[in-house]
Structures are given as structure tokens and as C-alpha cells.
Coordinates of C-alpha atoms and ligand atoms in Angstrom, one line a residue:
M1 CA 17.4 82.5 109.4
N2 CA 21.2 82.8 109.2
R3 CA 21.6 80.9 105.9
P4 CA 24.1 82.0 103.2
S5 CA 22.6 83.2 99.9
L6 CA 23.2 81.2 96.7
V7 CA 24.5 84.4 95.2
N8 CA 28.2 84.9 96.1
S9 CA 28.6 81.4 97.7
T10 CA 30.7 78.4 96.9
V11 CA 28.3 75.5 96.2
L12 CA 29.0 71.8 96.1
I13 CA 26.6 69.7 94.1
V14 CA 27.0 65.9 94.8
G15 CA 25.5 63.8 92.0
G16 CA 25.6 67.0 89.9
A17 CA 26.3 65.3 86.5
G18 CA 23.0 63.5 86.7
F19 CA 19.6 64.5 85.4
I20 CA 18.2 66.8 88.1
G21 CA 21.7 67.6 89.5
S22 CA 22.9 69.1 86.2
H23 CA 19.8 71.3 85.8
L24 CA 20.4 72.4 89.4
V25 CA 24.0 73.2 88.5
D26 CA 22.9 75.4 85.6
R27 CA 20.2 77.1 87.7
I28 CA 22.5 77.9 90.6
Q29 CA 25.2 79.2 88.2
A30 CA 22.6 81.5 86.7
E31 CA 21.7 82.7 90.2
G32 CA 25.2 84.0 90.5
A33 CA 27.1 81.5 92.8
T34 CA 30.7 82.5 93.1
R35 CA 31.9 78.9 92.4
I36 CA 30.3 75.6 91.7
I37 CA 32.1 72.3 92.5
I38 CA 30.5 69.0 91.3
V39 CA 31.3 65.5 92.6
D40 CA 29.8 62.6 90.6
N41 CA 31.1 59.1 90.0
L42 CA 29.3 59.0 86.6
F43 CA 27.3 55.9 87.6
T44 CA 24.4 57.3 85.5
G45 CA 25.7 60.9 85.3
K46 CA 27.3 62.2 82.1
K47 CA 30.0 64.8 81.6
E48 CA 28.0 66.2 78.6
N49 CA 25.2 67.2 81.0
L50 CA 27.8 69.7 82.4
Y51 CA 28.8 71.2 79.0
H52 CA 27.5 74.7 79.8
A53 CA 28.5 74.7 83.4
L54 CA 32.1 73.6 82.8
S55 CA 32.5 76.2 80.1
N56 CA 31.2 78.8 82.6
G57 CA 33.8 77.9 85.2
A58 CA 32.3 75.0 87.3
V59 CA 34.8 72.5 88.5
F60 CA 34.1 68.7 88.1
H61 CA 35.6 65.9 90.2
V62 CA 34.8 62.3 89.0
D63 CA 34.8 60.6 92.4
N64 CA 32.8 58.4 94.8
A65 CA 30.9 60.3 97.5
E66 CA 30.2 57.1 99.4
D67 CA 33.9 57.3 100.4
Q68 CA 34.2 59.7 103.4
E69 CA 37.8 60.5 102.4
V70 CA 36.7 61.8 99.0
L71 CA 34.3 64.4 100.5
N72 CA 37.0 65.2 103.2
Y73 CA 39.5 66.2 100.5
I74 CA 36.9 68.2 98.6
M75 CA 36.1 70.1 101.7
E76 CA 39.8 70.7 102.4
K77 CA 40.4 71.9 98.8
Y78 CA 37.5 74.3 98.6
D79 CA 35.9 76.7 101.0
I80 CA 32.4 75.3 100.5
D81 CA 29.4 77.2 102.0
I82 CA 26.4 75.2 100.7
V83 CA 25.9 71.6 99.6
F84 CA 23.1 70.0 97.5
N85 CA 23.0 66.3 97.6
C86 CA 21.5 64.7 94.4
A87 CA 23.6 61.5 94.4
T88 CA 21.7 58.3 94.0
K89 CA 21.6 55.1 92.0
A90 CA 18.4 54.7 89.9
L91 CA 15.4 53.0 91.5
N92 CA 15.6 50.2 89.0
Y93 CA 19.1 49.4 90.1
S94 CA 17.8 48.3 93.5
F95 CA 16.3 45.2 91.8
Y96 CA 19.9 44.2 90.7
N97 CA 21.9 45.4 93.7
P98 CA 19.4 46.0 96.5
S99 CA 22.1 46.5 99.1
N100 CA 24.2 49.1 97.3
A101 CA 21.2 51.0 96.1
F102 CA 20.2 51.3 99.7
L103 CA 23.7 52.1 100.9
T104 CA 24.4 54.9 98.3
N105 CA 21.3 56.8 99.5
V106 CA 22.4 56.5 103.1
L107 CA 26.2 56.7 103.0
V108 CA 26.6 59.8 100.8
L109 CA 24.3 61.8 103.2
K110 CA 25.9 60.3 106.3
N111 CA 29.3 61.5 105.0
L112 CA 28.0 65.0 104.3
L113 CA 26.2 65.2 107.7
E114 CA 29.4 64.2 109.5
L115 CA 31.3 67.0 107.7
Q116 CA 28.6 69.5 108.5
R117 CA 28.7 68.5 112.1
K118 CA 32.4 69.3 112.1
Q119 CA 31.5 72.7 110.5
A120 CA 33.1 72.0 107.1
F121 CA 30.2 73.9 105.5
Q122 CA 27.1 75.8 106.6
T123 CA 23.9 74.6 104.8
L124 CA 22.8 71.3 103.3
C125 CA 19.8 70.8 100.9
H126 CA 19.1 67.1 100.6
F127 CA 17.1 65.6 97.7
S128 CA 14.7 62.9 99.0
S129 CA 12.0 61.2 96.8
S130 CA 8.3 60.6 96.8
E131 CA 9.3 57.0 96.7
A132 CA 10.0 57.2 100.4
Y133 CA 6.2 57.5 101.0
G134 CA 5.4 54.2 99.2
S135 CA 1.9 54.0 97.6
S136 CA -0.4 56.7 98.8
Q137 CA -2.4 56.0 101.9
Y138 CA -4.4 59.2 101.3
Q139 CA -4.3 61.9 98.5
P140 CA -2.9 64.4 98.0
M141 CA 0.1 63.2 99.9
D142 CA 1.4 65.9 102.3
E143 CA 4.7 65.9 104.2
Q144 CA 3.1 64.1 107.1
H145 CA 2.3 61.1 105.0
P146 CA 3.9 58.0 106.6
L147 CA 7.2 56.8 105.1
A148 CA 6.4 53.3 103.8
P149 CA 8.9 52.3 101.2
T150 CA 8.4 49.4 98.8
T151 CA 11.9 49.1 97.5
T152 CA 15.4 49.2 99.1
Y153 CA 16.0 52.3 97.0
A154 CA 13.1 54.0 98.7
A155 CA 14.1 52.5 102.1
G156 CA 17.5 54.2 101.6
K157 CA 15.8 57.5 100.8
A158 CA 13.5 57.2 103.9
S159 CA 16.4 56.3 106.2
A160 CA 18.4 59.2 104.9
D161 CA 15.6 61.6 105.7
L162 CA 15.3 60.4 109.2
M163 CA 19.1 60.5 109.6
L164 CA 19.1 64.1 108.5
Q165 CA 16.3 65.1 110.8
S166 CA 18.0 63.5 113.8
Y167 CA 21.4 65.2 113.0
V168 CA 19.5 68.5 112.9
K169 CA 17.9 67.9 116.3
M170 CA 21.1 66.6 117.9
F171 CA 23.6 69.2 116.5
D172 CA 21.5 72.2 115.3
L173 CA 22.6 71.8 111.7
D174 CA 21.2 73.9 109.0
A175 CA 20.0 71.0 106.8
F176 CA 16.6 70.4 105.2
I177 CA 14.9 68.1 102.7
V178 CA 13.2 68.7 99.4
R179 CA 11.1 65.8 98.2
P180 CA 10.5 65.7 94.4
F181 CA 7.8 63.6 92.8
N182 CA 8.5 62.1 89.3
N183 CA 10.7 64.5 87.3
Y184 CA 10.9 64.3 83.5
G185 CA 12.6 66.4 80.9
P186 CA 15.9 66.8 78.9
R187 CA 18.9 64.8 80.2
Q188 CA 16.9 62.0 81.7
N189 CA 18.5 58.7 80.9
F190 CA 16.9 56.9 78.0
E191 CA 19.3 54.0 77.7
G192 CA 19.4 50.5 79.2
D193 CA 17.7 49.0 82.2
L194 CA 17.9 52.2 84.4
A195 CA 16.0 54.5 81.9
G196 CA 13.0 56.5 83.0
V197 CA 9.6 55.6 81.5
I198 CA 9.2 58.9 79.5
P199 CA 12.6 59.1 77.7
L200 CA 12.5 55.3 77.2
T201 CA 9.1 55.5 75.5
I202 CA 10.3 58.4 73.3
K203 CA 13.4 56.5 72.4
K204 CA 11.5 53.3 71.5
I205 CA 9.2 55.3 69.1
L206 CA 12.2 57.0 67.5
D207 CA 13.9 53.6 67.0
G208 CA 10.7 52.2 65.3
D209 CA 9.9 49.9 68.3
A210 CA 6.6 49.7 70.0
P211 CA 6.3 51.5 73.3
E212 CA 5.4 49.4 76.4
I213 CA 3.0 49.7 79.3
H214 CA 3.9 47.6 82.3
G215 CA 1.0 46.4 84.4
P216 CA -2.5 47.8 84.2
G217 CA -1.4 51.3 83.0
Q218 CA -3.7 52.8 85.6
Q219 CA -0.8 53.4 88.1
T220 CA -0.4 57.1 88.6
R221 CA 2.4 59.5 89.2
D222 CA 2.7 63.2 89.9
F223 CA 5.0 64.3 87.0
I224 CA 6.9 67.6 87.3
Y225 CA 9.1 69.2 84.6
V226 CA 12.7 69.2 85.7
E227 CA 13.3 72.9 85.2
D228 CA 10.3 73.7 87.3
A229 CA 11.6 71.3 90.0
V230 CA 15.0 73.0 90.2
D231 CA 13.5 76.4 90.1
I232 CA 11.3 75.4 93.1
A233 CA 14.4 74.1 94.9
T234 CA 16.1 77.4 94.6
K235 CA 13.0 79.3 95.6
V236 CA 12.5 77.3 98.8
F237 CA 16.2 77.4 99.6
P238 CA 16.3 80.6 101.6
L239 CA 12.9 80.0 103.3
I240 CA 12.5 76.5 104.5
P241 CA 13.4 76.0 108.2
A242 CA 16.2 73.5 109.2
G243 CA 14.9 69.9 109.7
E244 CA 11.8 70.4 107.6
C245 CA 10.8 68.7 104.3
V246 CA 8.8 70.1 101.4
N247 CA 7.2 68.2 98.5
I248 CA 8.2 69.3 95.0
S249 CA 5.1 68.3 93.1
T250 CA 2.2 69.5 91.0
D251 CA -0.9 68.1 92.9
Q252 CA -1.9 66.4 89.7
Q253 CA -1.7 62.8 88.8
L254 CA -1.3 61.1 85.4
S255 CA -1.7 57.4 84.7
I256 CA 1.1 55.7 82.9
E257 CA -1.5 55.2 80.1
N258 CA -2.1 59.0 79.9
V259 CA 1.7 59.5 79.8
V260 CA 2.2 57.1 76.9
E261 CA -0.9 58.5 75.1
T262 CA 0.5 62.1 75.3
I263 CA 3.9 61.0 74.0
I264 CA 2.2 59.1 71.1
D265 CA 0.1 62.2 70.4
V266 CA 3.1 64.6 70.4
M267 CA 5.2 62.2 68.2
N268 CA 2.3 61.4 65.9
Y269 CA 2.9 57.6 66.4
K270 CA 0.4 55.3 64.7
G271 CA 1.7 51.9 65.7
K272 CA 0.7 49.6 68.5
V273 CA 1.5 49.7 72.3
L274 CA 2.8 46.5 74.0
R275 CA 1.3 45.3 77.3
M276 CA 3.9 43.9 79.7
P277 CA 3.6 42.3 83.1
N278 CA 3.5 44.5 86.2
R279 CA 6.9 45.6 87.7
K280 CA 7.2 44.2 91.2
A281 CA 6.8 46.7 94.1
D282 CA 5.7 49.4 91.7
V283 CA 3.8 52.1 93.8
I284 CA 0.2 52.3 92.8
S285 CA -0.6 56.0 93.0
H286 CA 1.2 59.2 93.8
R287 CA -0.2 62.8 94.0
G288 CA 1.8 65.2 96.0
S289 CA 0.2 68.0 98.0
V290 CA 1.5 71.5 97.2
K291 CA 0.0 73.2 100.2
K292 CA 3.2 73.5 102.1
L293 CA 5.2 74.5 99.0
Q294 CA 2.6 77.3 98.3
S295 CA 2.8 78.5 101.9
I296 CA 6.6 78.7 101.6
C297 CA 7.1 80.3 98.2
G298 CA 3.7 81.3 96.8
Q299 CA 3.7 81.1 93.0
Y300 CA 6.0 78.7 91.2
P301 CA 6.4 77.7 87.5
K302 CA 4.1 75.0 86.1
T303 CA 5.1 73.8 82.6
S304 CA 2.1 72.0 81.0
F305 CA 2.7 68.3 80.6
K306 CA 2.3 68.5 76.8
D307 CA 4.9 71.3 76.5
G308 CA 7.3 69.4 78.8
I309 CA 6.9 66.3 76.7
A310 CA 7.5 68.2 73.4
A311 CA 10.7 69.7 74.9
T312 CA 11.8 66.2 76.0
V313 CA 11.0 64.7 72.6
N314 CA 13.2 67.4 70.9
W315 CA 16.0 66.7 73.4
V316 CA 16.0 62.9 72.8
K317 CA 15.9 63.5 69.1
D318 CA 19.0 65.7 69.3
S319 CA 20.8 63.3 71.6
V320 CA 20.6 60.0 69.6
Ligands
NAD401 N1 14.2 61.7 88.6 C1 13.2 61.7 89.4 O1 12.0 61.5 89.0 C2 13.3 61.9 90.9 C3 12.1 61.9 91.7 C4 12.2 62.0 93.1 C5 13.5 62.2 93.7 N2 14.6 62.2 92.9 C6 15.9 62.4 93.6 O2 16.6 63.5 93.0 C7 18.0 63.2 93.1 C8 18.6 63.2 91.7 O3 18.0 62.2 90.9 P1 18.2 62.1 89.3 O4 16.9 61.7 88.7 O5 18.9 63.3 88.8 O6 19.1 60.8 89.2 P2 20.4 60.6 88.3 O7 20.7 59.1 88.4 O8 20.3 61.2 87.0 O9 21.5 61.4 89.2 C9 22.1 60.9 90.3 C10 23.6 61.1 90.1 O10 24.3 60.6 91.3 C11 25.5 60.1 90.8 N3 26.0 59.1 91.8 C12 25.5 57.9 92.1 N4 26.3 57.3 93.1 C13 27.3 58.2 93.4 C14 28.4 58.2 94.3 N5 28.6 57.2 95.1 N6 29.2 59.3 94.3 C15 29.0 60.3 93.5 N7 28.0 60.4 92.6 C16 27.1 59.4 92.5 C17 25.1 59.4 89.4 O11 26.3 59.2 88.6 C18 24.2 60.5 88.9 O12 24.9 61.4 88.1 C19 18.1 61.9 93.8 O13 18.3 62.1 95.1 C20 16.7 61.2 93.5 O14 16.4 60.3 94.5 C21 14.5 62.0 91.5

């Protein structure tokens, strides 16, 4: 495979001020990339997430990657070799603005694929989501699982994946997909309506409020610690063939009830838990097969859920 190495390359990370993107920035900087450029419109991203990266020479543009002209000027300004696309608007946002949540997931990737087709850069790693699969039709869910989205957010992710695969077939592009399951860890948003369940629960307990479980609590997710996820993304980077997709998951599932219980245990919370109505279109169960991941890169890190939660609790405490 004639793919540039992350070492000694100029790497663009779109959505790089966000939760996963900023960890990826740190990881790729540690790998020894020559230069890192970040484009993020700060919709949910935060400049603080880039504190280390910017002090180590990364360059940050606050701009909208849905606008083709923006990515055009970035490509003209820098000699980019590799692009990672982490830009998205949170799943919850699709309940407020279904059309734009869908379009962000499609347009940013379309703009990048058009530039790649014109040879503006060599390799594209696109971050999809387990949400594209919808609720599991069988378990563990492998990469052949049908795409059956239940939200416009997920429909945008599924559409983007199909678009990437068709561009690869039509124009021989060096582009591929990583498909994370639920990430958690430091820098995940704990504020407002777009917050993730884990940091939101931690924040509620710190504020003296009761944590909430929406729906039966038996809905399951395959939770992966964010630093493990970005480590895996860099491990598969040189190995996964163009056009292919690989799950970033643990092959374990935890119910939302288990998750809240672990947080309660780690934080030594003695109060009550509120039961709330089910969220509409919530996927029922997710457990991602790691078979393909293992066949590509062998061993990979697996932070225990309790250790990952403890690190996340410490980070939320330091951030409030
Ligand atoms: N967090 C998870 O559990 C999870 C699970 C599966 C897949 N993913 C995928 O991983 C990627 C990163 O997710 P995340 O959890 O870090 O989300 P995030 O919201 O923290 O990060 C997304 C970033 O994209 C930026 N952004 C949004 N619209 C933009 C635009 N038009 N132009 C430029 N920047 C824009 C946001 O400001 C934010 O910084 C996404 O593709 C997401 O679908 C995340």
C-alpha cells in the first residue's frame, strides 16, 4: 500500500477541537507528524481541548468545513498529505435540527472527497459511527451489519460511508472508514442538551442533583475509552485497505443501568436515581465485533470500564 506514514506528514484534522478529534490531534502529534492543521467551527468543540497541541506547534483555523471554499483555502495554504474527518454535530442535535445534523455529516465529507479527487491530498480517514447500523439485528455487530439508521444524524453517517465507498470505486482514492462505538473519557461535553450520558451523569452528581436513567435502562452500548479509540485509529491507519471499514469497539456491552451504577460506585454517591421517559429513536442494543480489528492490528489497548470512569470523573472535577 502506497500510503504516507503519519510520521513526517502534514495532517489536517477536521473537527479536531472536539472530544475524539482533540485526542487524535494529541496522539498524531506524539507519533511525530511534521505539522498538524485543525479546522473546527467550535459548534461543540473547545479551544481548551487543543491546549497541548497548540503549544506544541499545531495550527488552528476556526472555520466551517461544510463550506467547500473553506477547505479549498486550507488545501491551498498548506501542503496536506493526510486528512482525518471527525466533524459532526452531536446526535442529540438531530432532534432540534434534523436537516442540518444530516447535512453536516454528508457535506464535510463530500467537500473532502472532491478535494481528494482533485489530488489536493493523498489519504483520508473518515470517522463513521456505530449509529449508522441502527439497533443490532445480530450480535456482535460486524462490518457487514446492514446500515439501518434511526435518526437523521445516523442517516447522515450512513450516507457519508456509502459516498466514500463509491468515490473510492470510481476514482481509486485512498480513503477508508473507522467506525467507533460509544466513546467516553476526558473532554466529552458535559453541558447542555448535547452532553453525553457519562459526563452528564458525573456532572449531575457533582452538582448535587440526582442522576437520570431514560427508558428501561436495559438498552446497551459498547463503550470504549477515548484514548484506546484514537490509539486503535492510528494502529489501523497504515494497514486498512482503501474503501474498507473497521469497527472500533470492545465486543462488550454495558446497559445504561450498569453505566450509571459504575459511576455511582466510583463517586460513592448515596442518593436516588431518577427514572425518565424513553428517548425517541434510541437504539436498543449495540455490541461491536472486534474480529476484523484483531485481524488487522492484533493486540490493542483495553482500558477497564472502571478505570476509564475514574479518569473521566477526575477530569470533570478539574473542569468545573
Ligand atoms: N463520541 C462518540 O461516542 C462517537 C461514537 C461513534 C462515532 N463518533 C464519531 O467520531 C467523530 C467525532 O465525534 P466526537 O464525539 O468527538 O464529537 P464532537 O462533537 O466532540 O466533535 C465534533 C467536532 O466537529 C466540529 N464541527 C461540527 N460541525 C463542523 C463544521 N461544519 N465545520 C468544522 N467543524 C465542525 C465540532 O465543533 C466538534 O468540535 C464524529 O464523526 C462522530 O460521529 C463518535
